[in-house]
Coordinates of C-alpha atoms and ligand atoms in Angstrom, one line a residue:
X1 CA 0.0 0.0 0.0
X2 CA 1.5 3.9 -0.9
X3 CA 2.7 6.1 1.7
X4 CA -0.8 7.8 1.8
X5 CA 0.3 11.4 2.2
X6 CA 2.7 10.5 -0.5
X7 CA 0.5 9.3 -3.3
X8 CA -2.3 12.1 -3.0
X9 CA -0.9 15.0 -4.8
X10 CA -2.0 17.7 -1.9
X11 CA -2.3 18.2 1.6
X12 CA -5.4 16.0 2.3
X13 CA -7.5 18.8 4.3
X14 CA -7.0 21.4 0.8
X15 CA -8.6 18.5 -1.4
X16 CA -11.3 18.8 0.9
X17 CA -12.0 21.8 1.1
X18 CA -11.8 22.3 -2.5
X19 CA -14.4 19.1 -3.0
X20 CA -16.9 20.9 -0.1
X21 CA -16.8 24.4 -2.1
X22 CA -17.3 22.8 -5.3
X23 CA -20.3 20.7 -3.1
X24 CA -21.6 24.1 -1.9
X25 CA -21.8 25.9 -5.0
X26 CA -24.4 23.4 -6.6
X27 CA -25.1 19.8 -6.0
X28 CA -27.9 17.4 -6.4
X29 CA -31.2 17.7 -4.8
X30 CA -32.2 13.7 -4.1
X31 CA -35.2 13.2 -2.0
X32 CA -33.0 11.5 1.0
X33 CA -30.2 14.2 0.9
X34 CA -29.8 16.6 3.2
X35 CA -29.3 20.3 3.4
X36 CA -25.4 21.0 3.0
X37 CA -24.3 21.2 6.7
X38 CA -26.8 19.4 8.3
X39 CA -27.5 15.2 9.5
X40 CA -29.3 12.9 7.4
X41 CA -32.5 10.8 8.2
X42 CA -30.7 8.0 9.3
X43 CA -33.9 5.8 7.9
X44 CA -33.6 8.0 4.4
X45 CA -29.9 7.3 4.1
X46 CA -29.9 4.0 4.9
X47 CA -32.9 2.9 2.3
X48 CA -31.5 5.3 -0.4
X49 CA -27.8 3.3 0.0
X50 CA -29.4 0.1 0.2
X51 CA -31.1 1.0 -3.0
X52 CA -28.7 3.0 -4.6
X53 CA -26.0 -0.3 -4.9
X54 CA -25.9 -1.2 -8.6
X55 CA -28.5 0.7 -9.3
X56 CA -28.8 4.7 -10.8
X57 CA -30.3 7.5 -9.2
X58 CA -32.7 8.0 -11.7
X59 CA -34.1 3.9 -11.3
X60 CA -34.4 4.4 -7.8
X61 CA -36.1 7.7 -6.8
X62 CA -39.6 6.8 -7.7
X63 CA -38.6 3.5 -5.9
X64 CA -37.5 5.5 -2.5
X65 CA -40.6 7.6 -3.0
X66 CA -43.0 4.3 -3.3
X67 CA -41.2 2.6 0.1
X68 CA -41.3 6.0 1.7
X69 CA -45.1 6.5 1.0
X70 CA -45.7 2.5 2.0
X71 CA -43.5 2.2 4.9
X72 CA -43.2 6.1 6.1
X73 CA -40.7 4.6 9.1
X74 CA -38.8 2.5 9.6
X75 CA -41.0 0.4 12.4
X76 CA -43.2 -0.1 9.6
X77 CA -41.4 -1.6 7.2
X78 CA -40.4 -4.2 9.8
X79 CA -44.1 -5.1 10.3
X80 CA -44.0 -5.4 6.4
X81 CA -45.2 -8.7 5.2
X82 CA -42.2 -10.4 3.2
X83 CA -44.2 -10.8 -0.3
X84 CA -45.3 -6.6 0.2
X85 CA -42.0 -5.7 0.4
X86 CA -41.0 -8.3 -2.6
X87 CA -43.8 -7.1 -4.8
X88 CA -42.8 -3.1 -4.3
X89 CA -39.3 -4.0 -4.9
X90 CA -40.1 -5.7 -8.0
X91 CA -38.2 -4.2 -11.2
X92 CA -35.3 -2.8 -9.4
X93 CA -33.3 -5.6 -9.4
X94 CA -30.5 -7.7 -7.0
X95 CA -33.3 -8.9 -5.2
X96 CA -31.0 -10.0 -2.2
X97 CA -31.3 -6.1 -1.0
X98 CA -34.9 -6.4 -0.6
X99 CA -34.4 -9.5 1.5
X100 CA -31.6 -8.0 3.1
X101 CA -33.7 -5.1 4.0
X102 CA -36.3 -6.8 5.7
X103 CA -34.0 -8.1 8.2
X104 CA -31.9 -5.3 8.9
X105 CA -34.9 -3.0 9.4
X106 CA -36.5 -6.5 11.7
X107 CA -33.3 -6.5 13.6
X108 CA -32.7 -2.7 13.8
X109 CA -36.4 -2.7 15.7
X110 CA -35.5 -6.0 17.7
X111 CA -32.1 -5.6 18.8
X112 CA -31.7 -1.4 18.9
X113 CA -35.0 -0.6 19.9
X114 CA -35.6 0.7 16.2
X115 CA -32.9 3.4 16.3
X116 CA -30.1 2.8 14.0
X117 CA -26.6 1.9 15.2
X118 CA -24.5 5.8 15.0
X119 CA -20.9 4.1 15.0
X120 CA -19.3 2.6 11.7
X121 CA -18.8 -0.5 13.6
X122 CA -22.4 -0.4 15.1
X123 CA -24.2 -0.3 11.2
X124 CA -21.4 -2.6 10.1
X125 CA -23.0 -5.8 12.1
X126 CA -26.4 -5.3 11.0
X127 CA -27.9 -7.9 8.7
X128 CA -26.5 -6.8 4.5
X129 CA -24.5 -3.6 5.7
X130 CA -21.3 -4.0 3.5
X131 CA -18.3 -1.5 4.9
X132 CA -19.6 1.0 2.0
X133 CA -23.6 1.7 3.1
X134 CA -22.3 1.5 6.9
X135 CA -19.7 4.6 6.4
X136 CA -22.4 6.4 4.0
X137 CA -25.0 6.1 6.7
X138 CA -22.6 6.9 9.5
X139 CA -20.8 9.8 7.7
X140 CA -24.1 11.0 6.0
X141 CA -26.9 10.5 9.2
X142 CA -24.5 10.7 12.2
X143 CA -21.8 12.9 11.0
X144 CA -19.0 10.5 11.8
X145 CA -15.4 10.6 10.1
X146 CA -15.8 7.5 7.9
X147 CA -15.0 6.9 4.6
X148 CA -17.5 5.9 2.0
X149 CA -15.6 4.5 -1.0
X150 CA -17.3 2.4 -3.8
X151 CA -16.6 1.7 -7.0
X152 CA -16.9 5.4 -8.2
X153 CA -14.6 6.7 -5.3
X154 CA -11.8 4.2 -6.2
X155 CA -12.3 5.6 -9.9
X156 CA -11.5 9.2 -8.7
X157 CA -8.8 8.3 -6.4
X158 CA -7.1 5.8 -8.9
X159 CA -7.3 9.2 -11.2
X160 CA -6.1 11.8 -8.6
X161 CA -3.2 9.8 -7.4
X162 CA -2.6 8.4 -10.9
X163 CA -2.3 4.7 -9.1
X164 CA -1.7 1.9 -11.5
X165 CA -2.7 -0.6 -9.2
X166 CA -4.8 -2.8 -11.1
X167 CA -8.1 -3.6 -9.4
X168 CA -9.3 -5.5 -6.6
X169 CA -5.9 -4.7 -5.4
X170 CA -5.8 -1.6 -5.3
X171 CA -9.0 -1.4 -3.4
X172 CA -7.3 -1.4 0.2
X173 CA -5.2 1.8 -1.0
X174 CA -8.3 3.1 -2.3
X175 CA -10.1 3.2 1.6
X176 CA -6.7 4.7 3.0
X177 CA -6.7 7.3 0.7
X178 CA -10.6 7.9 0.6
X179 CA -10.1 7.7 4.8
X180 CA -7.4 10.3 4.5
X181 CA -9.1 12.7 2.7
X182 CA -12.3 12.8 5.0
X183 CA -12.7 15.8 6.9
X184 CA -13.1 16.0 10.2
X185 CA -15.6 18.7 9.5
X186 CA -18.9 18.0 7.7
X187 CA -17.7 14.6 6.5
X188 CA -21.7 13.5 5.3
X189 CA -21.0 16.5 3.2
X190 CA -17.6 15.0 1.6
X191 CA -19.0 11.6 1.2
X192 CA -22.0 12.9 -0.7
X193 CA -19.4 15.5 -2.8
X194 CA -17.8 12.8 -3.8
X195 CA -21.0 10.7 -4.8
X196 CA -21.7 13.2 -7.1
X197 CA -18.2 14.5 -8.1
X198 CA -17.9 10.8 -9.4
X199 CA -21.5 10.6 -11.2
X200 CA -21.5 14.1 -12.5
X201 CA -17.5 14.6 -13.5
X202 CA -15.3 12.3 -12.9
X203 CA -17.2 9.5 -15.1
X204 CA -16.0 6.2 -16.2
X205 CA -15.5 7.2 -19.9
X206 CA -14.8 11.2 -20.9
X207 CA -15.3 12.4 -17.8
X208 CA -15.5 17.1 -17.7
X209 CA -12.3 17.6 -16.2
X210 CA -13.2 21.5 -16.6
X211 CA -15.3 21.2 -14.2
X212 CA -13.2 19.3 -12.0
X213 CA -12.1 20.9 -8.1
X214 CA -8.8 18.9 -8.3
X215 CA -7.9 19.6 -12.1
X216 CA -5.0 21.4 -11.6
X217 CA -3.7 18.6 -9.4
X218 CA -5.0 15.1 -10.4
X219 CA -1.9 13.5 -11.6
X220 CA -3.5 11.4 -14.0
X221 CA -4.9 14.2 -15.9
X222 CA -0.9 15.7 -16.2
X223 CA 0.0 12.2 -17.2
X224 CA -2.5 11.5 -20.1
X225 CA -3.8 8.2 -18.1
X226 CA -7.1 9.0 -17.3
X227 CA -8.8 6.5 -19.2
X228 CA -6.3 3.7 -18.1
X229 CA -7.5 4.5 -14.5
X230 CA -8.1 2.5 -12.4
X231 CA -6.8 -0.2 -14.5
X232 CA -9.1 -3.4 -14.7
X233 CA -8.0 -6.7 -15.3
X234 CA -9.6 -7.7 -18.6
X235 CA -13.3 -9.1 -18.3
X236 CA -14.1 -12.8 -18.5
X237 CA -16.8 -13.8 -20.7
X238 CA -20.1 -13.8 -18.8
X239 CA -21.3 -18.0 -19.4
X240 CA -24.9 -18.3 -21.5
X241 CA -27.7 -19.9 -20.2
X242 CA -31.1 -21.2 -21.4
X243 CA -34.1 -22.5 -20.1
X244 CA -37.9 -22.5 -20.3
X245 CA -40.8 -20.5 -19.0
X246 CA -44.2 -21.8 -18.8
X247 CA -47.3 -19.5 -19.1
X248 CA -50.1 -21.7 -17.5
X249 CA -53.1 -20.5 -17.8
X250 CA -57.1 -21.5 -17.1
X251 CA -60.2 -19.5 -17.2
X252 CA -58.4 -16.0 -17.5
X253 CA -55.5 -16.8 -14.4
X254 CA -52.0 -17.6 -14.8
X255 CA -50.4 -19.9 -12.5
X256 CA -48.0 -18.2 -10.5
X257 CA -44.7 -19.8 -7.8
X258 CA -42.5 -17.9 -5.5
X259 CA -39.2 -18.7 -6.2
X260 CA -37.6 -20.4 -3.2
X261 CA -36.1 -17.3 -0.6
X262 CA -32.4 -18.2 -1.0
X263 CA -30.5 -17.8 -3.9
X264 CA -31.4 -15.6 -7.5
X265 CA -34.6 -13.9 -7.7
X266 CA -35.0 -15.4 -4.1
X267 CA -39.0 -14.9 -2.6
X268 CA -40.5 -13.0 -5.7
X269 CA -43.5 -14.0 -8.2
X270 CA -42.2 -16.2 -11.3
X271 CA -43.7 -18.3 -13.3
X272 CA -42.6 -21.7 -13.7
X273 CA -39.3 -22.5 -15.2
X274 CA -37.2 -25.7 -15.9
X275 CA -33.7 -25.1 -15.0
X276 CA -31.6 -22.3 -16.8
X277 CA -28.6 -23.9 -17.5
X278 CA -25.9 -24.4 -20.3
X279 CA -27.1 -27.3 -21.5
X280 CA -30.7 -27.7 -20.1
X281 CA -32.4 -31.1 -20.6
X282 CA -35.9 -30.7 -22.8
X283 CA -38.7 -29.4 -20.8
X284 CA -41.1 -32.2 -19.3
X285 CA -44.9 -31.6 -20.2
X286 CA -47.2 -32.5 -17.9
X287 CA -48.7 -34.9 -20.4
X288 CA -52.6 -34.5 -21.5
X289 CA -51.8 -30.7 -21.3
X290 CA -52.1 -28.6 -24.4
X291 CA -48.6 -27.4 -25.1
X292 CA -48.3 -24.2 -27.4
X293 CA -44.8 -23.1 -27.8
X294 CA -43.9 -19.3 -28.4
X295 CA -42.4 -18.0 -31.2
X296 CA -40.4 -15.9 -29.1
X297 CA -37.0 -15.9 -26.8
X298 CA -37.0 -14.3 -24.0
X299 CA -32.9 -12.6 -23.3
X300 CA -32.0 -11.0 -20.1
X301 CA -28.3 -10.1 -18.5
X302 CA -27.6 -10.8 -15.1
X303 CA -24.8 -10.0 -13.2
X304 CA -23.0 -13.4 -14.0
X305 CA -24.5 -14.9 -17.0
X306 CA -27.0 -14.3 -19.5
X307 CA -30.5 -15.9 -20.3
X308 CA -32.5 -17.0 -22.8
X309 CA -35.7 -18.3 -22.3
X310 CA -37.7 -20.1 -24.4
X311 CA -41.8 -19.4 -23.2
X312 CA -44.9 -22.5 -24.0
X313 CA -48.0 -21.4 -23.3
X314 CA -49.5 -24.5 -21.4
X315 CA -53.3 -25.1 -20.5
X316 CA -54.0 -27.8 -17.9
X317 CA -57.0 -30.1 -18.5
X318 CA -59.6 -29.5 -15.9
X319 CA -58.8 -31.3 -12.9
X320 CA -55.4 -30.6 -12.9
X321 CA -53.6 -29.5 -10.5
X322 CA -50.7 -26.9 -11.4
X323 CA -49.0 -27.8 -8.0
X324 CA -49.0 -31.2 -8.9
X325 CA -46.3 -30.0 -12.3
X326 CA -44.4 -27.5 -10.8
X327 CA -45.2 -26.9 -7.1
X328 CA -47.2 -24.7 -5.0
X329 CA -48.7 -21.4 -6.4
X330 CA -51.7 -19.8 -7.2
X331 CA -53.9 -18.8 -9.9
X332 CA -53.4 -15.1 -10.3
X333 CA -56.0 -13.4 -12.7
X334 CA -54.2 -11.8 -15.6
X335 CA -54.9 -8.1 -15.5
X336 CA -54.1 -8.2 -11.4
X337 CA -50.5 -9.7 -12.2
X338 CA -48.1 -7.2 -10.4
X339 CA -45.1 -7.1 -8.6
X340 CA -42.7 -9.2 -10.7
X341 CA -39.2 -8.7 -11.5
X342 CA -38.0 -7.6 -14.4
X343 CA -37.1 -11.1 -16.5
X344 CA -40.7 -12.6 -15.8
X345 CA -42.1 -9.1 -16.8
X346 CA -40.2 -9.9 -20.2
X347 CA -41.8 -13.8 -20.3
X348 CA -45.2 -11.8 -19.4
X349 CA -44.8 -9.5 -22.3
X350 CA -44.2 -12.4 -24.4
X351 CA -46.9 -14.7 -24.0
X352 CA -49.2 -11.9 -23.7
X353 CA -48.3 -11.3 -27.5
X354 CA -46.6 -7.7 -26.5
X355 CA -43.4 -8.4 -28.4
X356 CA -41.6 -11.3 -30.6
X357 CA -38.3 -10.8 -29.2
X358 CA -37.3 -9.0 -26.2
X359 CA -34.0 -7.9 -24.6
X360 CA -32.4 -6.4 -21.7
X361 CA -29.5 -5.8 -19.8
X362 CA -28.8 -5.9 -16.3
X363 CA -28.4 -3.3 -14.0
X364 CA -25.7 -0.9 -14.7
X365 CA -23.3 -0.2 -11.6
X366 CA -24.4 3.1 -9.8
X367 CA -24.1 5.6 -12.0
X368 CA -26.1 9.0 -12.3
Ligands
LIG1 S1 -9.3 16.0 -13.1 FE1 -10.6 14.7 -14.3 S2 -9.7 12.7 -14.0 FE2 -8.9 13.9 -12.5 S3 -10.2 13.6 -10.7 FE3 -11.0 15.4 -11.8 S4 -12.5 14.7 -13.2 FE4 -11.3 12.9 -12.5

């Protein structure tokens, strides 16, 4: 790790000031920010981070502003039923959050006597509080010296100190830097400065040095590096998966599972599926049931691999019992579907004739 001192090209407390004055003079207005100078909700701050991980501004502020109007505290999203909570999250993606969520606000009632934890350390053991959301929420709500650095901090500080690290490994310098640069003064301020000097300037590709507080000082600006920083190792191919969707359906109702509550898309509305593999065996009809397959696929991006699912529509003779095929569910009429996430929205679109082909892409990393 560098000499920290050493690697940032100025005295720590004149980089922060500059940052705080170019803060001051115009910043975002986001619904859980507070005024420059004063303490966060800590229930705001902590919902908007949670939210806010892999995910833009612009995706989640009607998504804060739904929770907020739901749950208006935070003892009332811990009396939230699970599938609520599941179904309002639906379309924002990484579904562990939600999950994760629930229980931190469950324990945060329990165990703190629903007050949130003011210390780094404190937030740090609650249930899916990574080192980042515990310093935003303890630098941001409770005005403590901690340093929030995610991936958009260790993009500025690679650039500042012109560090040619290559990453993961130069994460660690990244938090000593980003921890030496905090002031001791207003450091919710900094942390959010730096939020938005990262979405707003600094950005991954041509990012406005002009406009830039350190310009005159970033040293990979004066070494022509900028877009070499930080340095990545080169990406691995995401794998390619396929599988099958099934659209079952009976009098106007669709038959719809909850995905089991570990693992991807864990606790929300799906409908059926065979298993998405590389190399998935043929799907097994339920035999007597008419079988009408799609003309369609069905491509989404996750994080680690991509999809494509093939969607038959399927109706079950009378007596049958969905359950009996593909486990317990319910028959959900069409129109009052609601609530899923985004890849079954796709299969919905499909077998509801909407479109031939569809495509998305996951969740780009927080960004503005
Ligand atoms: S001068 Fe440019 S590259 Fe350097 S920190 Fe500022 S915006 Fe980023």
């Amino acid at each position: 790790m560098p000499d920290v001192l050493a690697a940032l090209p100025a005295a720590p407390a004149v980089l922060a000031a500059r940052l705080l004055a170019w803060y001051d003079a115009g910043h975002r207005a986001l619904p859980w920010r507070p005024e420059a100078g004063a303490l966060g909700d800590p229930y705001r701050v902590w919902l908007s981070e949670v939210m806010l991980q892999q995910t833009t501004v612009a995706a989640v502020i009607p998504y804060f502003e739904k929770f907020l109007a739901s749950w208006p505290t935070l003892a009332e999203l811990a009396a939230a039923e699970d599938a609520a909570v599941m179904a309002a999250w639906a379309g924002l993606g990484y579904y562990s959050r939600a999950r994760n969520l629930l229980a931190c606000a469950r324990a945060v009632a329990a165990e703190h006597g629903g007050r949130f934890p003011d210390t780094e350390e404190g937030l740090r053991a609650l249930p899916g509080v990574g080192p980042y959301t515990a310093a935003a929420v303890a630098a941001i709500a409770f005005g403590r010296r901690a340093a929030a650095v995610d991936g958009n901090v260790e993009r500025i500080l690679a650039r500042l100190t012109d560090d040619a690290t290559p990453l993961p490994a130069f994460k660690p310098a990244a938090r000593a830097l980003g921890l030496a640069l905090v002031p001791a003064e207003r450091p919710g301020d900094f942390a959010q400065a730096a939020i938005d000097l990262g979405a707003l300037v600094c950005r991954p590709r041509e990012p406005d040095c002009l406009l830039c507080p350190w310009r005159d000082v970033c040293r990979a600006r004066a070494a022509g590096t900028i877009s070499q920083r930080p340095l990545r190792p080169p990406k691995a191919e995401k794998p390619h998966r396929r599988g099958t969707a099934f659209w079952v359906e009976r009098d106007g109702c669709v038959w719809l599972v909850r995905r089991p509550a570990k693992g991807l898309l864990g606790g929300m509305a799906a409908f059926p599926c065979t298993e998405w593999s590389a190399d998935p065996p043929p799907a097994a009809l339920p035999p007597g049931w008419a079988a009408t397959p799609l003309n369609a696929t069905v491509r989404h991006v996750f994080t680690h691999f991509s999809l494509d699912l093939a969607v038959v529509k399927l109706s079950p003779p009378p007596q049958a019992d969905p359950a009996t095929a593909f486990g317990p569910g319910a028959w959900v009429p069409m129109e009052k579907i609601d609530g899923l996430p985004t890849v079954m929205e796709k299969v919905r679109a499909a077998a509801m004739g909407k479109n031939k082909t569809l495509r998305g892409d996951s969740v780009p990393s927080r960004t503005p």
